[in-house]
Amino acid sequence: MSDSEHPATHYDLSTLAARSGEEARSNGSTPLAEPIYQSTVYAYPDLDALEEAMSGRVPSSFYYRNGTPNAGSLERALAVLEGTEAALVAASGMAAISAALLGVLKVGDHIVTDARVYGVSYALLKDEFPRLGIEASFVDALNLEEVEAAMRPNTRIVHVESLTNPLMTMPDVPALAELAHRHHALLSVDNTFASPAVFRPALHGADLVTHSLSKYLSGHSTAFGGVLCASGELVALARIRLLRLGGTISAFDAWMTMQGLKTLGLRMRAHSGNAQAVADVLANHPRVKRVYHPGLSSHPQFVRAAELFPNGFGGMLSAEVEGAPAFVKALAGKIPLAPSLADVQSTLSHPWSTSHRVLSEDERRHLGITPGLLRFSIGIEDVGDILSDIEGALGE
Ligand SMILES: Cc1ncc(COP(=O)(O)O)c(C=O)c1O
């Protein structure tokens, strides 16, 4: 078609430029991989179609903050993996946890939480929720009597992590679900450290299951987000809070997470096998005082872990290493110090100065977090290479 025959040539260039992109929208074939839907708004042919979309009668995207097609696909995939009716993805793990809890809690309510939860979750419950009139009690979730004693008539949620950061304690999720439900409360489980390939809390009675998506679910330290997996009703309550507070995940991060998710099973088998081998070696090394890993028979919840984690214990472990600063230095360029976890590459972290930094020195020591404690996120590299790097650094 020559320029003069083009139907739109009577338009000014500014009009043509602004309306360009039609071809990409209608070239007749379907991409095998989902495209990234970066559009911040969606167009409708008429007011009836707009009304169908706005009323929710026809599920569709209309405005980015309310959810992109990429976020929708990821939500459906994650709900299936966690075995829940629905899911809500968010801009970060903390956004997902905040929305999950605020979906249920209101002024005058009470929450009971394990004192070992991730440092920022701890700070959220200790410093932010009281400002909204929501009180929190901090307990040892391994002690069911202590949890029971903390329950009040206005307790709406018990919040724990399936494997705690960084000491790998493992609360009894089935028993806590029974306890919470007996008190007409919900059980909320942050499942970030385990991933659904290791443990699916909803199948053991948990009502709210959350994750930081930048960890095992995406797996390559390239995507950021969070998710709540729960019933349709609880997800709807959380979604209202999240959309009003503005915690939408980007289409790109949802898309990137989906790429990582496809290899979750394969990755978790490798993470679990390699971490078990590293835990065994560290447990027998004279420079290592203590090793925390649920797959070691010395772990206080080993029997529970063996029962509830039949496919392996995940890739995380912590250890008290004598001369920790020199050990970290000796591993530089091999197993780097990086304050996150769950990458395909092994990394190290120092909880004292990172995840638990917001706590006072006394609070950290009380929780068992010392300056010599190192957290290992064991990757999917060749296990012989990981062991030789670690043994080499311990020998130096
Ligand atoms: C166990 C756990 N929960 C929640 C979070 C918070 O997730 P995000 O950093 O994505 O907000 C983290 C972050 O490291 C975490 O380790």
CSV table of C-alpha atoms and ligand atoms in Angstrom, one decimal:
chain,number,residue,atom,x,y,z
A,1,MET,CA,0.0,0.0,0.0
A,2,SER,CA,1.5,3.3,-1.0
A,3,ASP,CA,1.4,6.2,1.5
A,4,SER,CA,-1.3,8.0,-0.5
A,5,GLU,CA,-3.5,4.9,-0.3
A,6,HIS,CA,-3.2,4.4,3.5
A,7,PRO,CA,-6.6,5.0,5.1
A,8,ALA,CA,-5.2,7.1,7.8
A,9,THR,CA,-3.1,9.5,5.7
A,10,HIS,CA,-5.5,12.4,6.3
A,11,TYR,CA,-4.4,12.4,9.9
A,12,ASP,CA,-1.6,14.6,11.1
A,13,LEU,CA,1.7,12.9,12.0
A,14,SER,CA,1.1,13.6,15.7
A,15,THR,CA,-2.2,11.6,15.4
A,16,LEU,CA,-0.5,8.8,13.5
A,17,ALA,CA,2.3,8.6,16.1
A,18,ALA,CA,-0.1,8.6,19.1
A,19,ARG,CA,-2.3,5.9,17.6
A,20,SER,CA,0.6,3.6,16.4
A,21,GLY,CA,0.9,0.0,17.5
A,22,GLU,CA,-2.2,-1.5,15.9
A,23,GLU,CA,-0.3,-4.1,13.9
A,24,ALA,CA,1.3,-5.7,17.0
A,25,ARG,CA,-2.2,-6.0,18.5
A,26,SER,CA,-3.6,-7.9,15.6
A,27,ASN,CA,-1.1,-10.0,13.7
A,28,GLY,CA,-3.1,-13.2,13.8
A,29,SER,CA,-0.9,-15.6,15.8
A,30,THR,CA,-0.6,-16.3,19.5
A,31,PRO,CA,2.8,-16.0,21.3
A,32,LEU,CA,3.8,-19.2,23.0
A,33,ALA,CA,5.2,-17.3,26.0
A,34,GLU,CA,3.0,-14.8,27.6
A,35,PRO,CA,3.9,-11.2,26.6
A,36,ILE,CA,4.5,-8.5,29.2
A,37,TYR,CA,1.4,-6.3,29.3
A,38,GLN,CA,3.0,-3.0,30.1
A,39,SER,CA,-0.2,-1.0,29.2
A,40,THR,CA,-1.4,1.0,32.2
A,41,VAL,CA,-5.0,1.2,30.9
A,42,TYR,CA,-7.3,-0.9,28.6
A,43,ALA,CA,-9.6,0.3,25.9
A,44,TYR,CA,-13.2,-0.7,25.4
A,45,PRO,CA,-15.4,-0.6,22.2
A,46,ASP,CA,-18.4,0.9,24.0
A,47,LEU,CA,-20.0,1.8,27.3
A,48,ASP,CA,-21.7,-1.6,27.7
A,49,ALA,CA,-18.3,-3.4,27.5
A,50,LEU,CA,-16.8,-0.9,30.0
A,51,GLU,CA,-19.7,-1.5,32.4
A,52,GLU,CA,-19.2,-5.3,32.2
A,53,ALA,CA,-15.5,-4.9,33.0
A,54,MET,CA,-16.0,-2.3,35.8
A,55,SER,CA,-18.7,-4.4,37.5
A,56,GLY,CA,-16.5,-7.4,37.5
A,57,ARG,CA,-19.1,-9.5,35.6
A,58,VAL,CA,-16.5,-10.1,32.9
A,59,PRO,CA,-13.0,-10.6,34.3
A,60,SER,CA,-10.7,-8.2,32.5
A,61,SER,CA,-7.9,-5.7,33.1
A,62,PHE,CA,-8.8,-2.1,33.1
A,63,TYR,CA,-6.2,-0.2,35.1
A,64,TYR,CA,-2.6,-1.2,36.1
A,65,ARG,CA,-3.0,-0.7,39.8
A,66,ASN,CA,-6.0,-3.0,39.8
A,67,GLY,CA,-3.9,-5.8,38.2
A,68,THR,CA,-2.2,-6.6,34.9
A,69,PRO,CA,-2.8,-9.8,32.9
A,70,ASN,CA,0.7,-10.9,34.0
A,71,ALA,CA,-0.2,-10.5,37.7
A,72,GLY,CA,-3.4,-12.4,37.0
A,73,SER,CA,-1.6,-15.4,35.4
A,74,LEU,CA,0.9,-15.4,38.3
A,75,GLU,CA,-1.9,-15.4,40.9
A,76,ARG,CA,-3.6,-18.4,39.2
A,77,ALA,CA,-0.3,-20.3,39.1
A,78,LEU,CA,0.6,-19.6,42.7
A,79,ALA,CA,-2.9,-20.6,44.0
A,80,VAL,CA,-2.5,-23.9,42.3
A,81,LEU,CA,1.0,-24.5,43.7
A,82,GLU,CA,-0.1,-23.6,47.3
A,83,GLY,CA,-3.3,-25.5,47.0
A,84,THR,CA,-5.6,-22.5,47.7
A,85,GLU,CA,-8.7,-21.2,46.1
A,86,ALA,CA,-7.1,-17.8,45.2
A,87,ALA,CA,-4.0,-15.7,45.4
A,88,LEU,CA,-3.0,-12.0,45.4
A,89,VAL,CA,0.3,-10.8,44.2
A,90,ALA,CA,1.9,-7.6,45.5
A,91,ALA,CA,4.8,-5.3,45.1
A,92,SER,CA,6.9,-7.0,47.8
A,93,GLY,CA,6.7,-9.7,50.5
A,94,MET,CA,6.0,-7.1,53.1
A,95,ALA,CA,3.1,-5.6,50.9
A,96,ALA,CA,1.6,-9.1,50.7
A,97,ILE,CA,1.9,-9.7,54.5
A,98,SER,CA,0.6,-6.3,55.3
A,99,ALA,CA,-2.4,-6.7,53.0
A,100,ALA,CA,-3.1,-10.3,54.3
A,101,LEU,CA,-3.1,-9.1,57.9
A,102,LEU,CA,-4.9,-5.8,57.3
A,103,GLY,CA,-7.6,-7.7,55.3
A,104,VAL,CA,-8.7,-9.3,58.5
A,105,LEU,CA,-7.5,-7.0,61.4
A,106,LYS,CA,-9.2,-3.8,62.5
A,107,VAL,CA,-8.9,-1.4,65.4
A,108,GLY,CA,-9.3,-3.3,68.7
A,109,ASP,CA,-8.1,-6.6,67.3
A,110,HIS,CA,-5.2,-8.7,68.6
A,111,ILE,CA,-2.6,-10.8,66.9
A,112,VAL,CA,-0.3,-13.5,68.4
A,113,THR,CA,3.0,-13.9,66.5
A,114,ASP,CA,6.1,-16.0,66.8
A,115,ALA,CA,8.8,-13.7,68.1
A,116,ARG,CA,11.2,-15.3,65.6
A,117,VAL,CA,9.5,-13.9,62.5
A,118,TYR,CA,11.5,-11.9,59.9
A,119,GLY,CA,12.8,-8.7,61.4
A,120,VAL,CA,10.6,-6.4,59.3
A,121,SER,CA,7.5,-8.4,60.0
A,122,TYR,CA,8.4,-8.1,63.7
A,123,ALA,CA,8.8,-4.4,63.4
A,124,LEU,CA,5.5,-4.1,61.5
A,125,LEU,CA,3.6,-5.8,64.3
A,126,LYS,CA,5.6,-4.1,67.1
A,127,ASP,CA,5.7,-0.5,65.8
A,128,GLU,CA,3.2,0.0,63.0
A,129,PHE,CA,0.1,-2.0,64.0
A,130,PRO,CA,-0.3,-0.5,67.5
A,131,ARG,CA,-0.6,2.9,65.7
A,132,LEU,CA,-3.7,1.5,64.0
A,133,GLY,CA,-5.1,0.1,67.3
A,134,ILE,CA,-4.0,-3.5,66.7
A,135,GLU,CA,-2.1,-5.1,69.5
A,136,ALA,CA,0.4,-7.9,69.0
A,137,SER,CA,1.7,-10.5,71.5
A,138,PHE,CA,5.1,-12.0,70.8
A,139,VAL,CA,5.5,-15.7,71.8
A,140,ASP,CA,7.6,-18.7,71.2
A,141,ALA,CA,5.5,-20.5,68.6
A,142,LEU,CA,7.3,-23.8,69.4
A,143,ASN,CA,5.6,-23.7,72.8
A,144,LEU,CA,1.9,-24.4,72.1
A,145,GLU,CA,1.0,-23.7,75.8
A,146,GLU,CA,2.6,-20.3,75.5
A,147,VAL,CA,0.6,-19.6,72.3
A,148,GLU,CA,-2.6,-20.8,73.9
A,149,ALA,CA,-2.0,-18.6,77.0
A,150,ALA,CA,-1.5,-15.5,74.7
A,151,MET,CA,-4.9,-16.0,73.0
A,152,ARG,CA,-7.6,-13.5,73.9
A,153,PRO,CA,-11.2,-13.2,72.9
A,154,ASN,CA,-10.2,-10.5,70.4
A,155,THR,CA,-7.3,-12.5,68.9
A,156,ARG,CA,-8.0,-12.8,65.2
A,157,ILE,CA,-4.7,-14.2,63.8
A,158,VAL,CA,-1.8,-16.3,64.8
A,159,HIS,CA,1.2,-15.5,62.6
A,160,VAL,CA,4.3,-17.7,62.1
A,161,GLU,CA,6.9,-18.7,59.5
A,162,SER,CA,7.0,-22.4,58.4
A,163,LEU,CA,10.8,-22.2,58.7
A,164,THR,CA,12.2,-19.3,60.7
A,165,ASN,CA,14.9,-16.9,59.6
A,166,PRO,CA,17.7,-17.5,60.4
A,167,LEU,CA,17.6,-20.4,62.9
A,168,MET,CA,15.4,-22.7,61.0
A,169,THR,CA,13.0,-23.5,63.8
A,170,MET,CA,9.8,-25.2,62.6
A,171,PRO,CA,6.6,-24.5,64.4
A,172,ASP,CA,3.9,-27.2,64.3
A,173,VAL,CA,1.6,-25.8,61.6
A,174,PRO,CA,-1.1,-28.5,61.9
A,175,ALA,CA,-1.3,-28.1,65.7
A,176,LEU,CA,-1.2,-24.2,65.5
A,177,ALA,CA,-4.1,-24.3,62.9
A,178,GLU,CA,-6.1,-26.4,65.3
A,179,LEU,CA,-5.3,-24.1,68.2
A,180,ALA,CA,-6.1,-20.9,66.3
A,181,HIS,CA,-9.4,-22.3,64.9
A,182,ARG,CA,-10.5,-23.5,68.3
A,183,HIS,CA,-10.1,-19.8,69.4
A,184,HIS,CA,-12.0,-18.6,66.3
A,185,ALA,CA,-8.8,-17.1,64.9
A,186,LEU,CA,-6.9,-17.7,61.6
A,187,LEU,CA,-3.4,-19.1,61.1
A,188,SER,CA,-1.1,-17.1,58.9
A,189,VAL,CA,2.1,-18.8,57.7
A,190,ASP,CA,4.9,-17.0,55.9
A,191,ASN,CA,6.2,-19.9,53.7
A,192,THR,CA,9.1,-18.0,52.1
A,193,PHE,CA,11.9,-20.2,53.4
A,194,ALA,CA,10.3,-23.5,52.4
A,195,SER,CA,8.5,-22.7,49.1
A,196,PRO,CA,5.5,-24.8,48.1
A,197,ALA,CA,7.8,-27.5,46.7
A,198,VAL,CA,8.9,-28.3,50.3
A,199,PHE,CA,5.8,-27.5,52.3
A,200,ARG,CA,2.2,-26.4,51.5
A,201,PRO,CA,0.8,-24.9,54.8
A,202,ALA,CA,-2.8,-24.5,53.4
A,203,LEU,CA,-3.0,-28.3,53.1
A,204,HIS,CA,-2.2,-28.5,56.9
A,205,GLY,CA,-4.8,-26.0,58.0
A,206,ALA,CA,-3.2,-22.5,57.4
A,207,ASP,CA,-5.6,-19.9,56.3
A,208,LEU,CA,-3.2,-17.2,55.0
A,209,VAL,CA,0.0,-18.2,53.2
A,210,THR,CA,2.5,-15.6,52.2
A,211,HIS,CA,5.8,-15.4,50.4
A,212,SER,CA,8.4,-13.0,49.3
A,213,LEU,CA,8.5,-13.7,45.6
A,214,SER,CA,12.1,-12.6,45.1
A,215,LYS,CA,13.2,-15.8,46.9
A,216,TYR,CA,12.5,-19.4,45.8
A,217,LEU,CA,9.4,-18.7,43.7
A,218,SER,CA,11.3,-16.5,41.2
A,219,GLY,CA,14.7,-17.9,42.2
A,220,HIS,CA,17.2,-15.8,40.3
A,221,SER,CA,17.4,-12.5,42.3
A,222,THR,CA,15.9,-10.6,39.3
A,223,ALA,CA,12.2,-10.2,40.3
A,224,PHE,CA,10.6,-8.5,43.2
A,225,GLY,CA,7.2,-9.1,44.7
A,226,GLY,CA,5.0,-10.9,47.3
A,227,VAL,CA,2.0,-13.2,47.3
A,228,LEU,CA,-0.9,-14.1,49.6
A,229,CYS,CA,-2.5,-17.5,48.9
A,230,ALA,CA,-5.8,-18.1,50.7
A,231,SER,CA,-9.6,-18.6,50.2
A,232,GLY,CA,-11.4,-16.4,47.7
A,233,GLU,CA,-12.9,-14.5,50.6
A,234,LEU,CA,-9.7,-13.7,52.4
A,235,VAL,CA,-7.9,-12.8,49.2
A,236,ALA,CA,-10.8,-10.4,48.3
A,237,LEU,CA,-10.4,-8.7,51.7
A,238,ALA,CA,-6.7,-8.3,51.3
A,239,ARG,CA,-7.0,-7.1,47.7
A,240,ILE,CA,-9.2,-4.2,48.7
A,241,ARG,CA,-6.5,-3.0,51.2
A,242,LEU,CA,-3.6,-3.6,48.8
A,243,LEU,CA,-5.2,-1.7,45.9
A,244,ARG,CA,-6.1,1.3,48.1
A,245,LEU,CA,-2.6,1.3,49.7
A,246,GLY,CA,-1.1,1.1,46.2
A,247,GLY,CA,1.0,-2.1,46.5
A,248,THR,CA,0.6,-3.4,42.9
A,249,ILE,CA,3.4,-5.6,41.5
A,250,SER,CA,4.8,-4.5,38.2
A,251,ALA,CA,3.9,-6.5,35.1
A,252,PHE,CA,7.6,-7.1,34.5
A,253,ASP,CA,8.2,-8.5,38.0
A,254,ALA,CA,5.1,-10.7,37.7
A,255,TRP,CA,6.4,-11.9,34.3
A,256,MET,CA,9.9,-12.6,35.5
A,257,THR,CA,8.5,-14.5,38.5
A,258,MET,CA,6.5,-16.6,36.2
A,259,GLN,CA,9.7,-17.5,34.3
A,260,GLY,CA,11.4,-18.6,37.5
A,261,LEU,CA,8.4,-20.5,38.7
A,262,LYS,CA,8.5,-22.9,35.8
A,263,THR,CA,11.7,-24.5,37.2
A,264,LEU,CA,10.7,-24.4,40.9
A,265,GLY,CA,10.5,-28.2,41.3
A,266,LEU,CA,13.8,-28.9,39.6
A,267,ARG,CA,15.5,-26.1,41.5
A,268,MET,CA,14.2,-27.1,44.9
A,269,ARG,CA,15.3,-30.7,44.5
A,270,ALA,CA,18.9,-29.4,43.8
A,271,HIS,CA,18.7,-26.8,46.6
A,272,SER,CA,17.6,-29.4,49.1
A,273,GLY,CA,20.1,-32.0,48.1
A,274,ASN,CA,23.0,-29.6,48.2
A,275,ALA,CA,22.0,-27.9,51.5
A,276,GLN,CA,21.8,-31.3,53.1
A,277,ALA,CA,25.3,-32.2,52.0
A,278,VAL,CA,26.7,-28.8,53.2
A,279,ALA,CA,24.9,-29.2,56.6
A,280,ASP,CA,26.4,-32.7,57.0
A,281,VAL,CA,29.9,-31.3,56.3
A,282,LEU,CA,29.6,-28.3,58.5
A,283,ALA,CA,28.1,-30.3,61.4
A,284,ASN,CA,31.3,-32.3,61.5
A,285,HIS,CA,33.8,-29.5,61.2
A,286,PRO,CA,35.9,-28.4,64.2
A,287,ARG,CA,35.5,-24.7,63.3
A,288,VAL,CA,31.7,-24.9,63.3
A,289,LYS,CA,30.0,-24.6,66.7
A,290,ARG,CA,26.4,-25.2,65.7
A,291,VAL,CA,24.5,-25.9,62.5
A,292,TYR,CA,20.8,-25.2,62.1
A,293,HIS,CA,19.1,-27.2,59.4
A,294,PRO,CA,15.9,-29.2,59.6
A,295,GLY,CA,17.4,-32.1,57.7
A,296,LEU,CA,20.0,-32.8,60.5
A,297,SER,CA,18.9,-35.3,63.1
A,298,SER,CA,20.3,-32.9,65.7
A,299,HIS,CA,17.6,-30.3,64.7
A,300,PRO,CA,15.0,-30.1,67.5
A,301,GLN,CA,12.1,-30.4,65.1
A,302,PHE,CA,13.8,-33.0,62.9
A,303,VAL,CA,11.0,-35.6,63.4
A,304,ARG,CA,8.3,-33.1,62.4
A,305,ALA,CA,10.4,-31.9,59.4
A,306,ALA,CA,10.8,-35.5,58.2
A,307,GLU,CA,7.1,-36.0,58.4
A,308,LEU,CA,5.9,-32.7,56.9
A,309,PHE,CA,8.7,-32.1,54.3
A,310,PRO,CA,8.8,-35.5,52.5
A,311,ASN,CA,10.5,-34.1,49.4
A,312,GLY,CA,13.6,-32.5,51.1
A,313,PHE,CA,14.3,-29.7,53.6
A,314,GLY,CA,15.0,-26.7,51.3
A,315,GLY,CA,18.2,-24.8,50.7
A,316,MET,CA,18.6,-22.8,53.9
A,317,LEU,CA,20.8,-23.4,56.9
A,318,SER,CA,22.7,-21.3,59.4
A,319,ALA,CA,25.9,-22.0,61.4
A,320,GLU,CA,28.0,-20.5,64.1
A,321,VAL,CA,31.4,-20.3,62.5
A,322,GLU,CA,34.5,-19.6,64.5
A,323,GLY,CA,36.3,-16.7,62.9
A,324,ALA,CA,33.2,-15.8,60.8
A,325,PRO,CA,34.7,-12.5,59.3
A,326,ALA,CA,37.8,-14.4,57.9
A,327,PHE,CA,35.6,-17.2,56.6
A,328,VAL,CA,33.3,-14.7,54.8
A,329,LYS,CA,36.4,-13.0,53.3
A,330,ALA,CA,37.8,-16.3,52.1
A,331,LEU,CA,34.6,-17.1,50.2
A,332,ALA,CA,34.5,-13.7,48.4
A,333,GLY,CA,34.1,-14.3,44.7
A,334,LYS,CA,32.8,-17.8,45.3
A,335,ILE,CA,30.0,-17.7,47.7
A,336,PRO,CA,29.3,-13.9,48.1
A,337,LEU,CA,27.9,-12.1,51.0
A,338,ALA,CA,24.5,-10.9,49.8
A,339,PRO,CA,21.7,-10.1,52.2
A,340,SER,CA,18.9,-12.1,50.4
A,341,LEU,CA,18.4,-15.8,49.7
A,342,ALA,CA,17.2,-18.5,47.4
A,343,ASP,CA,19.2,-17.6,44.3
A,344,VAL,CA,20.4,-20.4,42.0
A,345,GLN,CA,23.9,-19.3,43.1
A,346,SER,CA,24.9,-20.0,46.8
A,347,THR,CA,25.1,-16.9,48.9
A,348,LEU,CA,25.9,-16.0,52.5
A,349,SER,CA,24.2,-13.6,54.9
A,350,HIS,CA,24.9,-12.1,58.3
A,351,PRO,CA,21.6,-11.8,60.1
A,352,TRP,CA,23.1,-9.7,63.0
A,353,SER,CA,23.9,-6.8,60.6
A,354,THR,CA,21.1,-7.3,58.0
A,355,SER,CA,17.7,-8.9,58.6
A,356,HIS,CA,17.6,-8.5,62.4
A,357,ARG,CA,19.5,-5.2,62.5
A,358,VAL,CA,16.3,-3.3,63.5
A,359,LEU,CA,16.2,-5.3,66.8
A,360,SER,CA,18.1,-4.2,69.8
A,361,GLU,CA,21.3,-6.1,70.7
A,362,ASP,CA,19.5,-7.7,73.6
A,363,GLU,CA,16.5,-8.8,71.5
A,364,ARG,CA,18.9,-10.3,68.9
A,365,ARG,CA,20.8,-12.3,71.5
A,366,HIS,CA,17.6,-13.4,73.2
A,367,LEU,CA,16.5,-14.9,69.8
A,368,GLY,CA,19.8,-16.7,69.4
A,369,ILE,CA,21.2,-14.4,66.8
A,370,THR,CA,24.9,-13.7,67.5
A,371,PRO,CA,27.6,-11.8,65.6
A,372,GLY,CA,29.2,-15.2,64.6
A,373,LEU,CA,26.0,-16.6,63.0
A,374,LEU,CA,26.1,-17.0,59.2
A,375,ARG,CA,23.1,-17.9,57.1
A,376,PHE,CA,23.8,-20.0,54.0
A,377,SER,CA,21.5,-20.0,51.0
A,378,ILE,CA,22.8,-23.1,49.2
A,379,GLY,CA,22.4,-22.9,45.4
A,380,ILE,CA,22.1,-25.4,42.6
A,381,GLU,CA,25.8,-25.4,41.6
A,382,ASP,CA,27.7,-28.7,41.5
A,383,VAL,CA,27.7,-30.0,45.1
A,384,GLY,CA,31.4,-30.9,44.9
A,385,ASP,CA,32.3,-27.4,44.0
A,386,ILE,CA,30.2,-25.9,46.8
A,387,LEU,CA,31.8,-28.2,49.3
A,388,SER,CA,35.3,-27.6,48.2
A,389,ASP,CA,34.8,-23.8,48.4
A,390,ILE,CA,33.4,-24.1,51.9
A,391,GLU,CA,36.0,-26.6,53.1
A,392,GLY,CA,38.7,-24.4,51.6
A,393,ALA,CA,37.5,-21.3,53.4
A,394,LEU,CA,37.2,-23.2,56.7
A,395,GLY,CA,40.8,-24.5,56.2
A,396,GLU,CA,42.3,-21.0,55.7
B,1,LIG,C1,10.8,-14.8,55.6
B,1,LIG,C2,10.6,-13.5,54.9
B,1,LIG,N1,9.4,-13.0,54.9
B,1,LIG,C3,9.2,-11.8,54.4
B,1,LIG,C4,10.2,-11.1,53.8
B,1,LIG,C5,9.9,-9.7,53.2
B,1,LIG,O1,9.8,-9.8,51.8
B,1,LIG,P1,10.2,-8.5,50.8
B,1,LIG,O2,11.6,-8.2,51.1
B,1,LIG,O3,9.9,-9.1,49.5
B,1,LIG,O4,9.3,-7.5,51.2
B,1,LIG,C6,11.5,-11.6,53.7
B,1,LIG,C7,12.6,-10.9,53.1
B,1,LIG,O5,13.7,-11.3,53.1
B,1,LIG,C8,11.7,-12.9,54.4
B,1,LIG,O6,12.9,-13.4,54.4
